[in-house]
GROMACS .gro file of C-alpha atoms in nm:
model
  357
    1UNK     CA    1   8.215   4.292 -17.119
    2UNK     CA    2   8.348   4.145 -16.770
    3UNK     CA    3   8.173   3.855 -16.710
    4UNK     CA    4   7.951   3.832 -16.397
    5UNK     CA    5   8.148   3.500 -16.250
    6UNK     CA    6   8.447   3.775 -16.279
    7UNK     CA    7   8.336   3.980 -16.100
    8UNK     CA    8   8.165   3.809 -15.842
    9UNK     CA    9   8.552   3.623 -15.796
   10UNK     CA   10   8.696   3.937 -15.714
   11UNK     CA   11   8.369   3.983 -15.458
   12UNK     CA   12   8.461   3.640 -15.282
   13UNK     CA   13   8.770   3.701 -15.246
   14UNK     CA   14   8.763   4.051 -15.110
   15UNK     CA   15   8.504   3.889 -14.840
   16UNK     CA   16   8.781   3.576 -14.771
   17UNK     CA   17   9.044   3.789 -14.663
   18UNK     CA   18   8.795   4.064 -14.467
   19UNK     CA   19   8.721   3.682 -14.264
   20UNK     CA   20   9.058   3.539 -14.214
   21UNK     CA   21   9.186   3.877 -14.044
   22UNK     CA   22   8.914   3.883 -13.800
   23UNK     CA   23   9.030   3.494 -13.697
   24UNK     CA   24   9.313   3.640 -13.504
   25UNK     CA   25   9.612   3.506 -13.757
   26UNK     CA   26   9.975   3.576 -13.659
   27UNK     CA   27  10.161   3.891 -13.728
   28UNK     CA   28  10.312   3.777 -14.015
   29UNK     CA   29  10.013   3.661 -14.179
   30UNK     CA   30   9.748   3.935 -14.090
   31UNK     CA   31  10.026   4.191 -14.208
   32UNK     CA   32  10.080   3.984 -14.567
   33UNK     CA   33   9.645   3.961 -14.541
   34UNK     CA   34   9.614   4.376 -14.495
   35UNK     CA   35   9.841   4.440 -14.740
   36UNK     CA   36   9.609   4.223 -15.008
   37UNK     CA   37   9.300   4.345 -14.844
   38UNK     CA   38   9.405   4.735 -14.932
   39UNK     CA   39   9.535   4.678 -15.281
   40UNK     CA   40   9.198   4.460 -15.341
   41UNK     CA   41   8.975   4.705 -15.141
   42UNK     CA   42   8.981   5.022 -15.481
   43UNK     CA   43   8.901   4.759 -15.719
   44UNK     CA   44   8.612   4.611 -15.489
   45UNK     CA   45   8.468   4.939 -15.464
   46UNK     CA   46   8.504   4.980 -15.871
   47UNK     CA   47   8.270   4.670 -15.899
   48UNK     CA   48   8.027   4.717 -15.653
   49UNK     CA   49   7.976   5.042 -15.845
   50UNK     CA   50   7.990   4.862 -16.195
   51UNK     CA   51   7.724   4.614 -16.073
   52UNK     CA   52   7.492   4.875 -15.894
   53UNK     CA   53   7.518   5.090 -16.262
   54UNK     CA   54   7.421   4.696 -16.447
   55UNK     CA   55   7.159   4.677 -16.248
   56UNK     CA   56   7.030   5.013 -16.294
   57UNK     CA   57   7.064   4.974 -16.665
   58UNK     CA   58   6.851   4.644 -16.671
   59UNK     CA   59   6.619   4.823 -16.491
   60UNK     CA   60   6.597   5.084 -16.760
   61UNK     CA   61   6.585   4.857 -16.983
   62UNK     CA   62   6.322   4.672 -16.858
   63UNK     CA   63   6.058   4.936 -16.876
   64UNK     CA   64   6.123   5.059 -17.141
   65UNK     CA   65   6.072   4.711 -17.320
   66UNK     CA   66   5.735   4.654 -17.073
   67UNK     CA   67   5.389   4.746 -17.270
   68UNK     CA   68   5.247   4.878 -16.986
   69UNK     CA   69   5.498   5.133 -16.930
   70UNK     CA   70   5.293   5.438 -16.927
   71UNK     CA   71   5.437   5.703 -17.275
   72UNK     CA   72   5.583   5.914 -17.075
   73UNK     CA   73   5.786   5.689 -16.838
   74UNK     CA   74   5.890   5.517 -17.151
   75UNK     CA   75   5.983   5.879 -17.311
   76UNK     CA   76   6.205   5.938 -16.985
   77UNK     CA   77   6.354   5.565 -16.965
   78UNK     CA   78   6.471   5.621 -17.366
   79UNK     CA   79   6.629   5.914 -17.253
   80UNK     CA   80   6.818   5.810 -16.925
   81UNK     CA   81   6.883   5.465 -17.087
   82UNK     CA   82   7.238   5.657 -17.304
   83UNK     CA   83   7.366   5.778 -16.954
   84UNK     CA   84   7.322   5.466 -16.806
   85UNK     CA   85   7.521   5.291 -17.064
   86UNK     CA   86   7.819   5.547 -17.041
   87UNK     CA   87   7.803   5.477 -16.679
   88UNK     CA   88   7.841   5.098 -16.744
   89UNK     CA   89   8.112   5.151 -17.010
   90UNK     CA   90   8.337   5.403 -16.823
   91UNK     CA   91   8.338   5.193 -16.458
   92UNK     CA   92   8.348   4.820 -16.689
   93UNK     CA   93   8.695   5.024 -16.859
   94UNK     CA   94   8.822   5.117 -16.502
   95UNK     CA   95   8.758   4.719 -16.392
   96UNK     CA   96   8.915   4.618 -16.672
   97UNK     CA   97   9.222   4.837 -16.575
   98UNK     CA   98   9.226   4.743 -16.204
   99UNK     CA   99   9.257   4.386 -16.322
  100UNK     CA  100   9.574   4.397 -16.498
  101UNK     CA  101   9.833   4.292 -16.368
  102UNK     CA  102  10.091   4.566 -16.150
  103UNK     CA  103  10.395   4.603 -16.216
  104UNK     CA  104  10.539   4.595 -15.861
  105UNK     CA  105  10.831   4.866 -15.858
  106UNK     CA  106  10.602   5.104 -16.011
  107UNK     CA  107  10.640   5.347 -15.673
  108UNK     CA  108  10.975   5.265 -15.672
  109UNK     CA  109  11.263   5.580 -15.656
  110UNK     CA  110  11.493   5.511 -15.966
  111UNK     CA  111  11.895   5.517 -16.050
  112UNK     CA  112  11.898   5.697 -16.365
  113UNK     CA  113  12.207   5.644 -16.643
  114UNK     CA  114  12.288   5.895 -16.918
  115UNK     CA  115  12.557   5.790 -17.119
  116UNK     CA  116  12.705   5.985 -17.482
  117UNK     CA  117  12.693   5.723 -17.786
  118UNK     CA  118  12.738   5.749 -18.128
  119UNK     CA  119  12.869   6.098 -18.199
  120UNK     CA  120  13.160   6.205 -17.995
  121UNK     CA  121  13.171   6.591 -17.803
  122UNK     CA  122  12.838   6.564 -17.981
  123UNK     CA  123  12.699   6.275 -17.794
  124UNK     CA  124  12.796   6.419 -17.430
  125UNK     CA  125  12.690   6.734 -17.518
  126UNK     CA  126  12.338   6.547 -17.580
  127UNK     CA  127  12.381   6.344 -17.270
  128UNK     CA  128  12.354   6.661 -17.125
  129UNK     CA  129  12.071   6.781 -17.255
  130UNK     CA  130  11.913   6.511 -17.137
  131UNK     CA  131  12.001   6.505 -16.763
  132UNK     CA  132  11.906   6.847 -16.768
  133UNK     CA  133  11.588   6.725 -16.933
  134UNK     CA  134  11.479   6.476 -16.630
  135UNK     CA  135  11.606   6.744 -16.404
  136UNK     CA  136  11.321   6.956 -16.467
  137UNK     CA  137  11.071   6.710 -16.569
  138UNK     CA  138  11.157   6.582 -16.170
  139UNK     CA  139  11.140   6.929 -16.029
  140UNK     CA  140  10.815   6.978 -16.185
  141UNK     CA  141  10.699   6.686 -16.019
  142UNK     CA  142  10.845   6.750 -15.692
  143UNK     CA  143  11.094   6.477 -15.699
  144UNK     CA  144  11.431   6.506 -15.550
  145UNK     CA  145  11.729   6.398 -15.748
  146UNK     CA  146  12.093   6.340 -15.638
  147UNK     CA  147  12.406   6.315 -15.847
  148UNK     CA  148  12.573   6.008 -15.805
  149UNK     CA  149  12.845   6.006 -16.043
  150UNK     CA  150  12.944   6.205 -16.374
  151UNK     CA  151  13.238   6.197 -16.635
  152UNK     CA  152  13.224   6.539 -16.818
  153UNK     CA  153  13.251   6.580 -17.166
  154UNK     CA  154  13.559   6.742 -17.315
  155UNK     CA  155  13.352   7.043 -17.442
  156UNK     CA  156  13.073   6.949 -17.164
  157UNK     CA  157  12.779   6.725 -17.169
  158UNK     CA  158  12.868   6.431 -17.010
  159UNK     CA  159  13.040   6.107 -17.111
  160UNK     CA  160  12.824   5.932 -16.817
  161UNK     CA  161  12.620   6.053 -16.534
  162UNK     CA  162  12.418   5.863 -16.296
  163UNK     CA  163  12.196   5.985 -16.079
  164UNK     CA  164  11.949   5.895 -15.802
  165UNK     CA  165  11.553   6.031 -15.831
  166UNK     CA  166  11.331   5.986 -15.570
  167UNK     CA  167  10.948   6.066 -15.470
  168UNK     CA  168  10.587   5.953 -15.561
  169UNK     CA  169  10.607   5.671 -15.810
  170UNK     CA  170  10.912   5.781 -16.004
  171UNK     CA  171  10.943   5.427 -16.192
  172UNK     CA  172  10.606   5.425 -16.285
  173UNK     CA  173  10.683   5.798 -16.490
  174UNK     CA  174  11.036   5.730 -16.617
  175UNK     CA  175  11.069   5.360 -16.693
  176UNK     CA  176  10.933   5.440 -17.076
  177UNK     CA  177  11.283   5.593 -17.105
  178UNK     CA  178  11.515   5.343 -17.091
  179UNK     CA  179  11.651   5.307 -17.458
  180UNK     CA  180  11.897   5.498 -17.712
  181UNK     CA  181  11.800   5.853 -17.794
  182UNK     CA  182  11.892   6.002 -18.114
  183UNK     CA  183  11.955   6.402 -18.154
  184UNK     CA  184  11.943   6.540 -18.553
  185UNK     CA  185  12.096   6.875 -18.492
  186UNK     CA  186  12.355   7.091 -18.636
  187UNK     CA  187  12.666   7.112 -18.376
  188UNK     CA  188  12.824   7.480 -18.256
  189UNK     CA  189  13.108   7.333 -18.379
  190UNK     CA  190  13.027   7.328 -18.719
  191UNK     CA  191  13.076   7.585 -18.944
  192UNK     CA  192  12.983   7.412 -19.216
  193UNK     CA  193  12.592   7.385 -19.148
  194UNK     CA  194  12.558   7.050 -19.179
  195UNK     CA  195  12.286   6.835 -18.970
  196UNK     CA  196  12.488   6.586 -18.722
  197UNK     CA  197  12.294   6.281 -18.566
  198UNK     CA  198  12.402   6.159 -18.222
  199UNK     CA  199  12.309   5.937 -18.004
  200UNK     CA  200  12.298   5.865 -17.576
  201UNK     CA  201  12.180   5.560 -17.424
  202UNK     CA  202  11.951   5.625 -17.117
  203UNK     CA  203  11.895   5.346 -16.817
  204UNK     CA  204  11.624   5.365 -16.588
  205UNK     CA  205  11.670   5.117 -16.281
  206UNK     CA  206  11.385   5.086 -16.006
  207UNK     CA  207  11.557   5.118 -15.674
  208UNK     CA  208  11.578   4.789 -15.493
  209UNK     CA  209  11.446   4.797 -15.117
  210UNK     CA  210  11.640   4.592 -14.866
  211UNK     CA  211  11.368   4.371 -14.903
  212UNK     CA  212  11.340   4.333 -15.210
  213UNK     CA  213  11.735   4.190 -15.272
  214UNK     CA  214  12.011   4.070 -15.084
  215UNK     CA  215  12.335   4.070 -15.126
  216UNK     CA  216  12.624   3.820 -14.925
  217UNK     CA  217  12.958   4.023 -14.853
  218UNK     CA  218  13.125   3.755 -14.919
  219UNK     CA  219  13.069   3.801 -15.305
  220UNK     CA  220  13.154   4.143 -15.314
  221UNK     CA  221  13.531   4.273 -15.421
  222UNK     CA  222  13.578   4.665 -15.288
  223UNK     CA  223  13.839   4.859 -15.422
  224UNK     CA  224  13.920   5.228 -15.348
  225UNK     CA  225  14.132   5.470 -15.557
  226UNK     CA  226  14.204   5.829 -15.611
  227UNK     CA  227  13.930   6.009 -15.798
  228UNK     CA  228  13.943   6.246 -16.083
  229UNK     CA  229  13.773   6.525 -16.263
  230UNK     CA  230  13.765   6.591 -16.613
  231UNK     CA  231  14.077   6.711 -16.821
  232UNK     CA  232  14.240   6.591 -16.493
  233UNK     CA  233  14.120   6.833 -16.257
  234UNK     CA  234  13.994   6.876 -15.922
  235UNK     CA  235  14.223   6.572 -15.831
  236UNK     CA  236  14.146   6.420 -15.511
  237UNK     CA  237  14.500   6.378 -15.283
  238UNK     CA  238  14.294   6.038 -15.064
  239UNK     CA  239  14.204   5.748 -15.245
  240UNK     CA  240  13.794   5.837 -15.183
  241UNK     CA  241  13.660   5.684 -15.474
  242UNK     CA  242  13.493   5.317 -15.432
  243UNK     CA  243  13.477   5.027 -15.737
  244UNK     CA  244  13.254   4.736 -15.590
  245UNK     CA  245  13.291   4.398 -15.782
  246UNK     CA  246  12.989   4.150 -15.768
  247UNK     CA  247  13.161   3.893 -15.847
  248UNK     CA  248  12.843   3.634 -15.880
  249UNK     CA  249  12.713   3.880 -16.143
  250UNK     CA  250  12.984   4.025 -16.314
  251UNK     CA  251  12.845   4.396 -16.236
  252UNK     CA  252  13.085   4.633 -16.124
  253UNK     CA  253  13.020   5.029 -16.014
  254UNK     CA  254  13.189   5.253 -15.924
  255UNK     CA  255  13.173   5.629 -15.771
  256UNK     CA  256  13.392   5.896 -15.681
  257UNK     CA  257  13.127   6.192 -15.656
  258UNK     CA  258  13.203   6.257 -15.260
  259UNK     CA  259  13.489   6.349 -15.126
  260UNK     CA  260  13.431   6.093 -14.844
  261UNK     CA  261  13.506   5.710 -14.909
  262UNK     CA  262  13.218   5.605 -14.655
  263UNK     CA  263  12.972   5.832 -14.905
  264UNK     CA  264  13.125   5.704 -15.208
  265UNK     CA  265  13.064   5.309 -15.064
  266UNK     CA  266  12.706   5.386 -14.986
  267UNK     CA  267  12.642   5.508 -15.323
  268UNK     CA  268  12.804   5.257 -15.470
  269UNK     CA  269  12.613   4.989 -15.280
  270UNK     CA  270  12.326   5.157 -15.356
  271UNK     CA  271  12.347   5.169 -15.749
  272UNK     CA  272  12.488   4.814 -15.716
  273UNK     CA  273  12.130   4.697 -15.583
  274UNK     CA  274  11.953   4.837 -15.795
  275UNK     CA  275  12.144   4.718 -16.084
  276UNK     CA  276  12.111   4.366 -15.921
  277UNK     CA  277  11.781   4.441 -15.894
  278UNK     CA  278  11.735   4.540 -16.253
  279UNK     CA  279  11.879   4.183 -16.337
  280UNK     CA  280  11.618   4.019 -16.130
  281UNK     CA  281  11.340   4.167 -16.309
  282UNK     CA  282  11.442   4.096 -16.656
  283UNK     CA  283  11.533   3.736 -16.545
  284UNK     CA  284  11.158   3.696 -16.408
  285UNK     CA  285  11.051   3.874 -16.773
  286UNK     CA  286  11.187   3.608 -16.935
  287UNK     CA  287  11.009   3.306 -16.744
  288UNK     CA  288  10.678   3.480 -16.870
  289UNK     CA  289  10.460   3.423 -17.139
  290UNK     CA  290  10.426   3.644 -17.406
  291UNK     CA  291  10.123   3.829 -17.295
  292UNK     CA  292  10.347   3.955 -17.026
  293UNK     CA  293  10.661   4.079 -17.165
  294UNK     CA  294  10.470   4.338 -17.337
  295UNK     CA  295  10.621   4.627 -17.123
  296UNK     CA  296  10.706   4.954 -17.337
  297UNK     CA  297  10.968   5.023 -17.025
  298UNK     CA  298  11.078   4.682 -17.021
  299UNK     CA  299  11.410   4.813 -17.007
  300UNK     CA  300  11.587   4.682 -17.371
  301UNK     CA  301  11.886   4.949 -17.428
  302UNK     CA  302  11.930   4.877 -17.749
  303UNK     CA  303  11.651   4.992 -17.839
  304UNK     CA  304  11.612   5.285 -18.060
  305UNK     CA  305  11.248   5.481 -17.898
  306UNK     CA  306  11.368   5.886 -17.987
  307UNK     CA  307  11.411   6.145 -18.198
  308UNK     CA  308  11.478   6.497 -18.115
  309UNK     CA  309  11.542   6.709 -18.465
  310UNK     CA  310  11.597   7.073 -18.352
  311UNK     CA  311  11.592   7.156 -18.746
  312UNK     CA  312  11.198   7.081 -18.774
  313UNK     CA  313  11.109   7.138 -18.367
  314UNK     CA  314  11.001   6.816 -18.332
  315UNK     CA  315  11.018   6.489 -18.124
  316UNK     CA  316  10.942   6.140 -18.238
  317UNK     CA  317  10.886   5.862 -18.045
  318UNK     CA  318  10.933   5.559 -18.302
  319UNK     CA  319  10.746   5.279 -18.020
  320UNK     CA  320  10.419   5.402 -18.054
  321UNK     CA  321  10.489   5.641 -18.391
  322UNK     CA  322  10.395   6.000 -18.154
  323UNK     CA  323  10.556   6.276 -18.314
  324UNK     CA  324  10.524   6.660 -18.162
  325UNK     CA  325  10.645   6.985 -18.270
  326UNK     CA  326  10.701   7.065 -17.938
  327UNK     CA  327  11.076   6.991 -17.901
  328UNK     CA  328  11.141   7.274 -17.677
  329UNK     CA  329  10.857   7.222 -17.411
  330UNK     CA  330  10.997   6.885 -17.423
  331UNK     CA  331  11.350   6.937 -17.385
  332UNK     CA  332  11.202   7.180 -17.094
  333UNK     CA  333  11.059   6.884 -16.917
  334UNK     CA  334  10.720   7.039 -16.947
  335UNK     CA  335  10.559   6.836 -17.249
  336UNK     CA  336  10.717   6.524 -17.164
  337UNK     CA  337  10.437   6.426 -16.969
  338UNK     CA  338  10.217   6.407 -17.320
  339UNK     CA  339  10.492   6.152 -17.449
  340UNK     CA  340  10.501   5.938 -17.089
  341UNK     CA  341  10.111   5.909 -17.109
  342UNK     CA  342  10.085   5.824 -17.462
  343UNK     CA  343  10.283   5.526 -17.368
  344UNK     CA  344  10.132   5.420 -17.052
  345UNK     CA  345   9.779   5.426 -17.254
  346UNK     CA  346   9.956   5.252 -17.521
  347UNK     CA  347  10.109   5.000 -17.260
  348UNK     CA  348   9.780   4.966 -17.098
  349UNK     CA  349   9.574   4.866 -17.413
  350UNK     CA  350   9.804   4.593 -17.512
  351UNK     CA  351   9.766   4.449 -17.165
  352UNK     CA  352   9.430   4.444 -17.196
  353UNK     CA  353   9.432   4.274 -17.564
  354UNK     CA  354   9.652   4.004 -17.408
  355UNK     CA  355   9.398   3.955 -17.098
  356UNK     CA  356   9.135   3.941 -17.352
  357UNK     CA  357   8.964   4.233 -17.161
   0.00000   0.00000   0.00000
């Protein structure tokens, strides 16, 4: 149960800020206040409701505890009294929810990484799968995504491939993904029958706004050279292709995708932020307690979080122990969904365990 000083908290402050931006503050400040005031103002409305449905319930509970509540009123409190206490429950659980704390580059577009592991022509071939995989999953979603760079696979797949995805709240779907995905199959390249297991790492960075990092020229190292295609082919005659060195960080990326250097420098820049970005984030996961670094998509590659065994149609995901015979749907993109809100429910209840909500 939220306790009424709780609630009454989030009332005050909801009725501070609606004050301060009628005081005529400066730009600045009444933009920084409106932006509170609107994230506050669905939670505010949550507990005005959850209050309105306590008192309704004391109220029911009241007469029907009163002696002189005439039998029949009584009869009819008994029976509204149940409703009334699902009412209670089901706003109290979306309270409880609009309290934890947001994760910040939840609407955030995402750079996604695919790259083969463990498992050679087997591995890219994989890596493939799953590009193809998110692919779908976005288009289902309306999301648009745009190939940044790839290195093909001798036999296809991919070695690497990083892409961009963009639309409503990408990070907040895909950042459960980030880990090493395992595939138990048998190859086409084996005659002998025999069940292979492979693996491909998968990265999902939230996009950094211009806001949201900077980055001093001065620390940067830009090379260009001639880029390549796979087996040598498609060879580009200009030297199109863009490394970028932070040298600060270490990070380097690279891509040679467009046959345009000016392309292949804005790409570049832009996986470079959000890789910068992605650094940021786990530095400011570290400086947290506990309670907060509780994130299922808290980004740890080395992580093993999937199975996909094409022998026995079904997907395991070993964080949360979900397993489905629905490997194909998922490898479709269309069941993924089931696996992405399994987590975020799982994700959500040990938030709330660690708010003691």
């Amino acid at each position: 149960m939220i306790s009424a000083e709780k609630l009454d908290g989030i009332l005050s402050r909801f009725e501070e800020l609606e004050y301060r931006m009628t005081q005529n503050p400066d730009p600045e400040t009444y933009v920084r206040l409106s932006r509170d005031y609107a994230e506050l103002e669905p939670l505010v409305a949550k507990v005005r409701a959850l209050k309105s449905a306590e008192e309704n319930l004391e109220g029911i509970e009241a007469m029907i505890s009163d002696p002189a509540t005439e039998p029949d009123m009584a009869e009819l409190a008994h029976d509204e009294r149940e409703e009334a206490r699902a009412e209670v429950e089901r706003l109290s659980q979306e309270v409880k929810l609009g309290l934890l704390p947001r994760d910040e580059a939840d609407r955030s577009d995402v750079i996604l990484e695919i790259r083969a592991g463990t498992g050679g022509d087997e591995a890219a071939l994989f890596a493939g799968d799953l590009f193809r995989m998110y692919q779908r999953y976005a288009a289902l979603r309306g999301w648009k995504v745009e190939l940044l760079s790839a290195s093909e696979g001798e036999v296809g797949g991919y070695k690497e491939v990083i892409a961009s995805v963009s639309g409503e709240r990408v990070f907040a779907h895909l950042k459960y993904e980030s880990g090493v995905h395992r595939v138990q199959r048998v190859p086409e390249t084996e005659s002998g029958g025999r069940i292979h297991t492979s693996a491909a790492t998968v990265a999902v960075l939230p996009q950094a706004e211009d806001v949201d990092i900077e980055i001093n020229d001065g620390d940067l190292r830009i090379d260009t050279f001639r880029a390549s295609g796979a087996g040598g082919q498609h060879v580009n005659t200009t030297d199109s292709a863009v490394r970028i060195t932070h040298e600060p960080s270490g990070i380097v990326v690279s891509v040679q995708d467009e046959r345009s250097q000016h392309k292949n420098k804005a790409k570049a820049m832009q996986l470079l932020k959000a890789k910068l970005y992605d650094l940021e984030r786990a530095r400011a996961a570290s400086e947290r307690t506990e309670a907060r670094r509780l994130q299922v998509g808290s980004g740890d590659r080395s992580e093993r979080i999937r199975t996909y065994n094409f022998p026995q149609g079904r997907v395991t995901d070993h964080r949360i122990g979900l397993t489905l015979y629905k490997l194909d749907q998922v490898i479709a993109g269309e069941a993924l969904d089931e696996i992405v809100d399994a987590l975020a429910l799982d994700h959500q209840a040990k938030l709330l365990a660690a708010e003691g909500l």
